Amino acid sequence: MAGFTPKADNYIQLVQDAFAKQGFMQHLGVELAELKPGYCELHLPFKPELDQHHGYFHGGAIGALADVSGGFAGFTLLPEGQAMLTVEYKLNIISPGAGEYLKGVGRVIKHGRTLTITQIDVYGVTADGEKHCATAIQTLMAVNA
């Protein structure tokens, strides 16, 4: 993302290490796809355990992917020794979460000393393309790790 400079030269390794400790993300099967300063893209492959009664991704899976995509977008900008915690997020599901996988794209809008604001978009991805299925806004708080 233009305009953001990470405070740790090893921010990619720090994010990878922290992501590997996310038991819930590992349980869901979420994959770290792309990192840049102020940006994080995660992928969640479809499996029957993640659907709801119509066969779409469950809203809880969509929300979890959005939350963590935004959280790690913010985390890319922290100095070593700090972590991000979600203060709040508001999620709008705008179409059914359908596809071979969901793509969560978190982008930092405003990075401050303590609070960071992110915008997250979630897409259902198929061989035919992507469909925007959710959008969120999130507030994160930097804490000492």
mmCIF file with all atom_site columns, C-alpha atoms in Angstrom:
data_model
loop_
_atom_site.group_PDB
_atom_site.id
_atom_site.type_symbol
_atom_site.label_atom_id
_atom_site.label_alt_id
_atom_site.label_comp_id
_atom_site.label_asym_id
_atom_site.label_entity_id
_atom_site.label_seq_id
_atom_site.pdbx_PDB_ins_code
_atom_site.Cartn_x
_atom_site.Cartn_y
_atom_site.Cartn_z
_atom_site.occupancy
_atom_site.B_iso_or_equiv
_atom_site.pdbx_formal_charge
_atom_site.auth_seq_id
_atom_site.auth_comp_id
_atom_site.auth_asym_id
_atom_site.auth_atom_id
_atom_site.pdbx_PDB_model_num
ATOM 1   C CA . MET A 1 1   ? 0.000   0.000   0.000   1.00 0.00 ? 1   MET A CA 1
ATOM 2   C CA . ALA A 1 2   ? 1.362   3.377   -0.938  1.00 0.00 ? 2   ALA A CA 1
ATOM 3   C CA . GLY A 1 3   ? 2.088   5.685   1.940   1.00 0.00 ? 3   GLY A CA 1
ATOM 4   C CA . PHE A 1 4   ? 2.723   3.060   4.644   1.00 0.00 ? 4   PHE A CA 1
ATOM 5   C CA . THR A 1 5   ? 6.139   2.084   5.916   1.00 0.00 ? 5   THR A CA 1
ATOM 6   C CA . PRO A 1 6   ? 6.524   -0.879  8.259   1.00 0.00 ? 6   PRO A CA 1
ATOM 7   C CA . LYS A 1 7   ? 8.279   -0.147  11.553  1.00 0.00 ? 7   LYS A CA 1
ATOM 8   C CA . ALA A 1 8   ? 9.994   -3.555  11.484  1.00 0.00 ? 8   ALA A CA 1
ATOM 9   C CA . ASP A 1 9   ? 12.256  -4.584  8.614   1.00 0.00 ? 9   ASP A CA 1
ATOM 10  C CA . ASN A 1 10  ? 11.267  -8.204  9.238   1.00 0.00 ? 10  ASN A CA 1
ATOM 11  C CA . TYR A 1 11  ? 7.503   -7.498  9.231   1.00 0.00 ? 11  TYR A CA 1
ATOM 12  C CA . ILE A 1 12  ? 6.768   -10.388 6.833   1.00 0.00 ? 12  ILE A CA 1
ATOM 13  C CA . GLN A 1 13  ? 8.451   -12.907 9.128   1.00 0.00 ? 13  GLN A CA 1
ATOM 14  C CA . LEU A 1 14  ? 6.714   -11.385 12.177  1.00 0.00 ? 14  LEU A CA 1
ATOM 15  C CA . VAL A 1 15  ? 3.308   -11.722 10.489  1.00 0.00 ? 15  VAL A CA 1
ATOM 16  C CA . GLN A 1 16  ? 4.057   -15.282 9.335   1.00 0.00 ? 16  GLN A CA 1
ATOM 17  C CA . ASP A 1 17  ? 5.111   -16.267 12.863  1.00 0.00 ? 17  ASP A CA 1
ATOM 18  C CA . ALA A 1 18  ? 2.036   -14.681 14.471  1.00 0.00 ? 18  ALA A CA 1
ATOM 19  C CA . PHE A 1 19  ? -0.292  -16.168 11.850  1.00 0.00 ? 19  PHE A CA 1
ATOM 20  C CA . ALA A 1 20  ? 1.150   -19.636 12.480  1.00 0.00 ? 20  ALA A CA 1
ATOM 21  C CA . LYS A 1 21  ? 0.075   -19.273 16.137  1.00 0.00 ? 21  LYS A CA 1
ATOM 22  C CA . GLN A 1 22  ? -3.560  -18.571 15.155  1.00 0.00 ? 22  GLN A CA 1
ATOM 23  C CA . GLY A 1 23  ? -5.111  -21.898 16.105  1.00 0.00 ? 23  GLY A CA 1
ATOM 24  C CA . PHE A 1 24  ? -8.551  -20.927 14.833  1.00 0.00 ? 24  PHE A CA 1
ATOM 25  C CA . MET A 1 25  ? -7.210  -19.897 11.422  1.00 0.00 ? 25  MET A CA 1
ATOM 26  C CA . GLN A 1 26  ? -5.254  -23.154 11.185  1.00 0.00 ? 26  GLN A CA 1
ATOM 27  C CA . HIS A 1 27  ? -8.397  -25.089 12.147  1.00 0.00 ? 27  HIS A CA 1
ATOM 28  C CA . LEU A 1 28  ? -10.414 -23.342 9.417   1.00 0.00 ? 28  LEU A CA 1
ATOM 29  C CA . GLY A 1 29  ? -7.653  -23.907 6.830   1.00 0.00 ? 29  GLY A CA 1
ATOM 30  C CA . VAL A 1 30  ? -6.943  -20.218 6.139   1.00 0.00 ? 30  VAL A CA 1
ATOM 31  C CA . GLU A 1 31  ? -3.850  -19.540 4.028   1.00 0.00 ? 31  GLU A CA 1
ATOM 32  C CA . LEU A 1 32  ? -1.671  -16.425 4.065   1.00 0.00 ? 32  LEU A CA 1
ATOM 33  C CA . ALA A 1 33  ? -1.628  -15.338 0.404   1.00 0.00 ? 33  ALA A CA 1
ATOM 34  C CA . GLU A 1 34  ? -0.017  -11.876 0.202   1.00 0.00 ? 34  GLU A CA 1
ATOM 35  C CA . LEU A 1 35  ? 1.494   -9.263  2.513   1.00 0.00 ? 35  LEU A CA 1
ATOM 36  C CA . LYS A 1 36  ? 2.560   -5.686  1.863   1.00 0.00 ? 36  LYS A CA 1
ATOM 37  C CA . PRO A 1 37  ? 2.816   -2.736  4.250   1.00 0.00 ? 37  PRO A CA 1
ATOM 38  C CA . GLY A 1 38  ? -0.771  -2.016  5.300   1.00 0.00 ? 38  GLY A CA 1
ATOM 39  C CA . TYR A 1 39  ? -2.181  -4.929  3.257   1.00 0.00 ? 39  TYR A CA 1
ATOM 40  C CA . CYS A 1 40  ? -3.009  -8.568  3.950   1.00 0.00 ? 40  CYS A CA 1
ATOM 41  C CA . GLU A 1 41  ? -4.721  -11.110 1.708   1.00 0.00 ? 41  GLU A CA 1
ATOM 42  C CA . LEU A 1 42  ? -5.947  -14.401 3.148   1.00 0.00 ? 42  LEU A CA 1
ATOM 43  C CA . HIS A 1 43  ? -7.641  -17.363 1.426   1.00 0.00 ? 43  HIS A CA 1
ATOM 44  C CA . LEU A 1 44  ? -10.172 -19.731 2.989   1.00 0.00 ? 44  LEU A CA 1
ATOM 45  C CA . PRO A 1 45  ? -10.796 -22.879 0.917   1.00 0.00 ? 45  PRO A CA 1
ATOM 46  C CA . PHE A 1 46  ? -14.365 -24.188 0.911   1.00 0.00 ? 46  PHE A CA 1
ATOM 47  C CA . LYS A 1 47  ? -15.116 -27.350 2.844   1.00 0.00 ? 47  LYS A CA 1
ATOM 48  C CA . PRO A 1 48  ? -18.501 -28.677 4.021   1.00 0.00 ? 48  PRO A CA 1
ATOM 49  C CA . GLU A 1 49  ? -17.677 -27.891 7.665   1.00 0.00 ? 49  GLU A CA 1
ATOM 50  C CA . LEU A 1 50  ? -17.767 -24.165 6.803   1.00 0.00 ? 50  LEU A CA 1
ATOM 51  C CA . ASP A 1 51  ? -21.166 -24.023 5.095   1.00 0.00 ? 51  ASP A CA 1
ATOM 52  C CA . GLN A 1 52  ? -24.614 -23.094 6.276   1.00 0.00 ? 52  GLN A CA 1
ATOM 53  C CA . HIS A 1 53  ? -27.941 -24.728 5.357   1.00 0.00 ? 53  HIS A CA 1
ATOM 54  C CA . HIS A 1 54  ? -27.975 -23.353 1.777   1.00 0.00 ? 54  HIS A CA 1
ATOM 55  C CA . GLY A 1 55  ? -24.448 -24.534 0.974   1.00 0.00 ? 55  GLY A CA 1
ATOM 56  C CA . TYR A 1 56  ? -22.769 -21.106 1.154   1.00 0.00 ? 56  TYR A CA 1
ATOM 57  C CA . PHE A 1 57  ? -19.882 -20.183 3.448   1.00 0.00 ? 57  PHE A CA 1
ATOM 58  C CA . HIS A 1 58  ? -21.301 -19.530 6.918   1.00 0.00 ? 58  HIS A CA 1
ATOM 59  C CA . GLY A 1 59  ? -21.437 -15.875 7.964   1.00 0.00 ? 59  GLY A CA 1
ATOM 60  C CA . GLY A 1 60  ? -19.209 -16.698 10.935  1.00 0.00 ? 60  GLY A CA 1
ATOM 61  C CA . ALA A 1 61  ? -16.495 -17.938 8.571   1.00 0.00 ? 61  ALA A CA 1
ATOM 62  C CA . ILE A 1 62  ? -16.844 -14.776 6.479   1.00 0.00 ? 62  ILE A CA 1
ATOM 63  C CA . GLY A 1 63  ? -16.603 -12.612 9.604   1.00 0.00 ? 63  GLY A CA 1
ATOM 64  C CA . ALA A 1 64  ? -13.585 -14.469 10.962  1.00 0.00 ? 64  ALA A CA 1
ATOM 65  C CA . LEU A 1 65  ? -11.761 -14.132 7.638   1.00 0.00 ? 65  LEU A CA 1
ATOM 66  C CA . ALA A 1 66  ? -12.559 -10.406 7.494   1.00 0.00 ? 66  ALA A CA 1
ATOM 67  C CA . ASP A 1 67  ? -11.422 -9.811  11.083  1.00 0.00 ? 67  ASP A CA 1
ATOM 68  C CA . VAL A 1 68  ? -8.070  -11.533 10.644  1.00 0.00 ? 68  VAL A CA 1
ATOM 69  C CA . SER A 1 69  ? -7.402  -10.058 7.172   1.00 0.00 ? 69  SER A CA 1
ATOM 70  C CA . GLY A 1 70  ? -7.772  -6.577  8.614   1.00 0.00 ? 70  GLY A CA 1
ATOM 71  C CA . GLY A 1 71  ? -5.885  -7.420  11.783  1.00 0.00 ? 71  GLY A CA 1
ATOM 72  C CA . PHE A 1 72  ? -2.815  -8.617  9.960   1.00 0.00 ? 72  PHE A CA 1
ATOM 73  C CA . ALA A 1 73  ? -2.948  -5.679  7.538   1.00 0.00 ? 73  ALA A CA 1
ATOM 74  C CA . GLY A 1 74  ? -2.548  -3.479  10.605  1.00 0.00 ? 74  GLY A CA 1
ATOM 75  C CA . PHE A 1 75  ? 0.059   -5.793  12.135  1.00 0.00 ? 75  PHE A CA 1
ATOM 76  C CA . THR A 1 76  ? 2.360   -5.255  9.111   1.00 0.00 ? 76  THR A CA 1
ATOM 77  C CA . LEU A 1 77  ? 2.954   -1.681  10.325  1.00 0.00 ? 77  LEU A CA 1
ATOM 78  C CA . LEU A 1 78  ? 3.854   -2.424  13.961  1.00 0.00 ? 78  LEU A CA 1
ATOM 79  C CA . PRO A 1 79  ? 7.295   -2.436  15.511  1.00 0.00 ? 79  PRO A CA 1
ATOM 80  C CA . GLU A 1 80  ? 8.625   -5.747  16.770  1.00 0.00 ? 80  GLU A CA 1
ATOM 81  C CA . GLY A 1 81  ? 7.274   -6.512  20.240  1.00 0.00 ? 81  GLY A CA 1
ATOM 82  C CA . GLN A 1 82  ? 3.768   -5.233  19.588  1.00 0.00 ? 82  GLN A CA 1
ATOM 83  C CA . ALA A 1 83  ? 0.588   -6.987  18.504  1.00 0.00 ? 83  ALA A CA 1
ATOM 84  C CA . MET A 1 84  ? -2.874  -5.991  17.265  1.00 0.00 ? 84  MET A CA 1
ATOM 85  C CA . LEU A 1 85  ? -6.177  -6.657  18.976  1.00 0.00 ? 85  LEU A CA 1
ATOM 86  C CA . THR A 1 86  ? -9.554  -6.023  17.395  1.00 0.00 ? 86  THR A CA 1
ATOM 87  C CA . VAL A 1 87  ? -11.563 -3.358  19.219  1.00 0.00 ? 87  VAL A CA 1
ATOM 88  C CA . GLU A 1 88  ? -14.569 -3.631  16.899  1.00 0.00 ? 88  GLU A CA 1
ATOM 89  C CA . TYR A 1 89  ? -15.650 -4.365  13.373  1.00 0.00 ? 89  TYR A CA 1
ATOM 90  C CA . LYS A 1 90  ? -18.830 -3.970  11.393  1.00 0.00 ? 90  LYS A CA 1
ATOM 91  C CA . LEU A 1 91  ? -19.487 -6.502  8.664   1.00 0.00 ? 91  LEU A CA 1
ATOM 92  C CA . ASN A 1 92  ? -21.950 -6.210  5.795   1.00 0.00 ? 92  ASN A CA 1
ATOM 93  C CA . ILE A 1 93  ? -22.598 -9.432  3.899   1.00 0.00 ? 93  ILE A CA 1
ATOM 94  C CA . ILE A 1 94  ? -23.728 -8.179  0.511   1.00 0.00 ? 94  ILE A CA 1
ATOM 95  C CA . SER A 1 95  ? -24.088 -11.463 -1.390  1.00 0.00 ? 95  SER A CA 1
ATOM 96  C CA . PRO A 1 96  ? -23.839 -15.152 -0.507  1.00 0.00 ? 96  PRO A CA 1
ATOM 97  C CA . GLY A 1 97  ? -20.333 -16.390 0.233   1.00 0.00 ? 97  GLY A CA 1
ATOM 98  C CA . ALA A 1 98  ? -19.957 -18.888 -2.587  1.00 0.00 ? 98  ALA A CA 1
ATOM 99  C CA . GLY A 1 99  ? -16.927 -20.231 -4.383  1.00 0.00 ? 99  GLY A CA 1
ATOM 100 C CA . GLU A 1 100 ? -13.970 -22.544 -4.300  1.00 0.00 ? 100 GLU A CA 1
ATOM 101 C CA . TYR A 1 101 ? -12.476 -20.246 -1.686  1.00 0.00 ? 101 TYR A CA 1
ATOM 102 C CA . LEU A 1 102 ? -13.010 -16.891 -0.028  1.00 0.00 ? 102 LEU A CA 1
ATOM 103 C CA . LYS A 1 103 ? -10.434 -14.157 -0.477  1.00 0.00 ? 103 LYS A CA 1
ATOM 104 C CA . GLY A 1 104 ? -10.161 -11.673 2.388   1.00 0.00 ? 104 GLY A CA 1
ATOM 105 C CA . VAL A 1 105 ? -8.377  -8.416  1.550   1.00 0.00 ? 105 VAL A CA 1
ATOM 106 C CA . GLY A 1 106 ? -7.509  -6.129  4.451   1.00 0.00 ? 106 GLY A CA 1
ATOM 107 C CA . ARG A 1 107 ? -6.210  -2.591  3.862   1.00 0.00 ? 107 ARG A CA 1
ATOM 108 C CA . VAL A 1 108 ? -5.146  -0.023  6.414   1.00 0.00 ? 108 VAL A CA 1
ATOM 109 C CA . ILE A 1 109 ? -7.016  3.252   6.033   1.00 0.00 ? 109 ILE A CA 1
ATOM 110 C CA . LYS A 1 110 ? -5.474  5.117   8.991   1.00 0.00 ? 110 LYS A CA 1
ATOM 111 C CA . HIS A 1 111 ? -2.562  3.985   11.134  1.00 0.00 ? 111 HIS A CA 1
ATOM 112 C CA . GLY A 1 112 ? -2.030  5.698   14.467  1.00 0.00 ? 112 GLY A CA 1
ATOM 113 C CA . ARG A 1 113 ? 0.197   5.144   17.479  1.00 0.00 ? 113 ARG A CA 1
ATOM 114 C CA . THR A 1 114 ? -2.506  3.181   19.319  1.00 0.00 ? 114 THR A CA 1
ATOM 115 C CA . LEU A 1 115 ? -5.520  2.787   17.019  1.00 0.00 ? 115 LEU A CA 1
ATOM 116 C CA . THR A 1 116 ? -5.565  1.626   13.405  1.00 0.00 ? 116 THR A CA 1
ATOM 117 C CA . ILE A 1 117 ? -8.577  1.613   11.069  1.00 0.00 ? 117 ILE A CA 1
ATOM 118 C CA . THR A 1 118 ? -8.881  -0.966  8.297   1.00 0.00 ? 118 THR A CA 1
ATOM 119 C CA . GLN A 1 119 ? -11.278 -1.734  5.473   1.00 0.00 ? 119 GLN A CA 1
ATOM 120 C CA . ILE A 1 120 ? -11.791 -5.340  4.479   1.00 0.00 ? 120 ILE A CA 1
ATOM 121 C CA . ASP A 1 121 ? -13.400 -6.845  1.393   1.00 0.00 ? 121 ASP A CA 1
ATOM 122 C CA . VAL A 1 122 ? -14.247 -10.522 1.057   1.00 0.00 ? 122 VAL A CA 1
ATOM 123 C CA . TYR A 1 123 ? -14.731 -12.199 -2.322  1.00 0.00 ? 123 TYR A CA 1
ATOM 124 C CA . GLY A 1 124 ? -16.023 -15.601 -3.334  1.00 0.00 ? 124 GLY A CA 1
ATOM 125 C CA . VAL A 1 125 ? -13.607 -16.955 -5.941  1.00 0.00 ? 125 VAL A CA 1
ATOM 126 C CA . THR A 1 126 ? -14.396 -19.474 -8.674  1.00 0.00 ? 126 THR A CA 1
ATOM 127 C CA . ALA A 1 127 ? -12.709 -20.428 -11.953 1.00 0.00 ? 127 ALA A CA 1
ATOM 128 C CA . ASP A 1 128 ? -14.974 -17.828 -13.594 1.00 0.00 ? 128 ASP A CA 1
ATOM 129 C CA . GLY A 1 129 ? -13.832 -14.944 -11.397 1.00 0.00 ? 129 GLY A CA 1
ATOM 130 C CA . GLU A 1 130 ? -14.569 -13.187 -8.138  1.00 0.00 ? 130 GLU A CA 1
ATOM 131 C CA . LYS A 1 131 ? -17.799 -11.965 -6.556  1.00 0.00 ? 131 LYS A CA 1
ATOM 132 C CA . HIS A 1 132 ? -17.745 -9.388  -3.771  1.00 0.00 ? 132 HIS A CA 1
ATOM 133 C CA . CYS A 1 133 ? -19.640 -10.971 -0.880  1.00 0.00 ? 133 CYS A CA 1
ATOM 134 C CA . ALA A 1 134 ? -18.800 -8.819  2.169   1.00 0.00 ? 134 ALA A CA 1
ATOM 135 C CA . THR A 1 135 ? -17.222 -5.598  3.296   1.00 0.00 ? 135 THR A CA 1
ATOM 136 C CA . ALA A 1 136 ? -16.152 -4.490  6.757   1.00 0.00 ? 136 ALA A CA 1
ATOM 137 C CA . ILE A 1 137 ? -14.618 -1.607  8.659   1.00 0.00 ? 137 ILE A CA 1
ATOM 138 C CA . GLN A 1 138 ? -12.473 -2.369  11.693  1.00 0.00 ? 138 GLN A CA 1
ATOM 139 C CA . THR A 1 139 ? -10.731 -0.648  14.577  1.00 0.00 ? 139 THR A CA 1
ATOM 140 C CA . LEU A 1 140 ? -7.560  -2.244  15.943  1.00 0.00 ? 140 LEU A CA 1
ATOM 141 C CA . MET A 1 141 ? -5.521  -1.427  19.037  1.00 0.00 ? 141 MET A CA 1
ATOM 142 C CA . ALA A 1 142 ? -1.754  -1.868  19.279  1.00 0.00 ? 142 ALA A CA 1
ATOM 143 C CA . VAL A 1 143 ? -0.638  -3.598  22.481  1.00 0.00 ? 143 VAL A CA 1
ATOM 144 C CA . ASN A 1 144 ? 2.682   -4.813  23.833  1.00 0.00 ? 144 ASN A CA 1
ATOM 145 C CA . ALA A 1 145 ? 3.116   -8.484  22.971  1.00 0.00 ? 145 ALA A CA 1
#
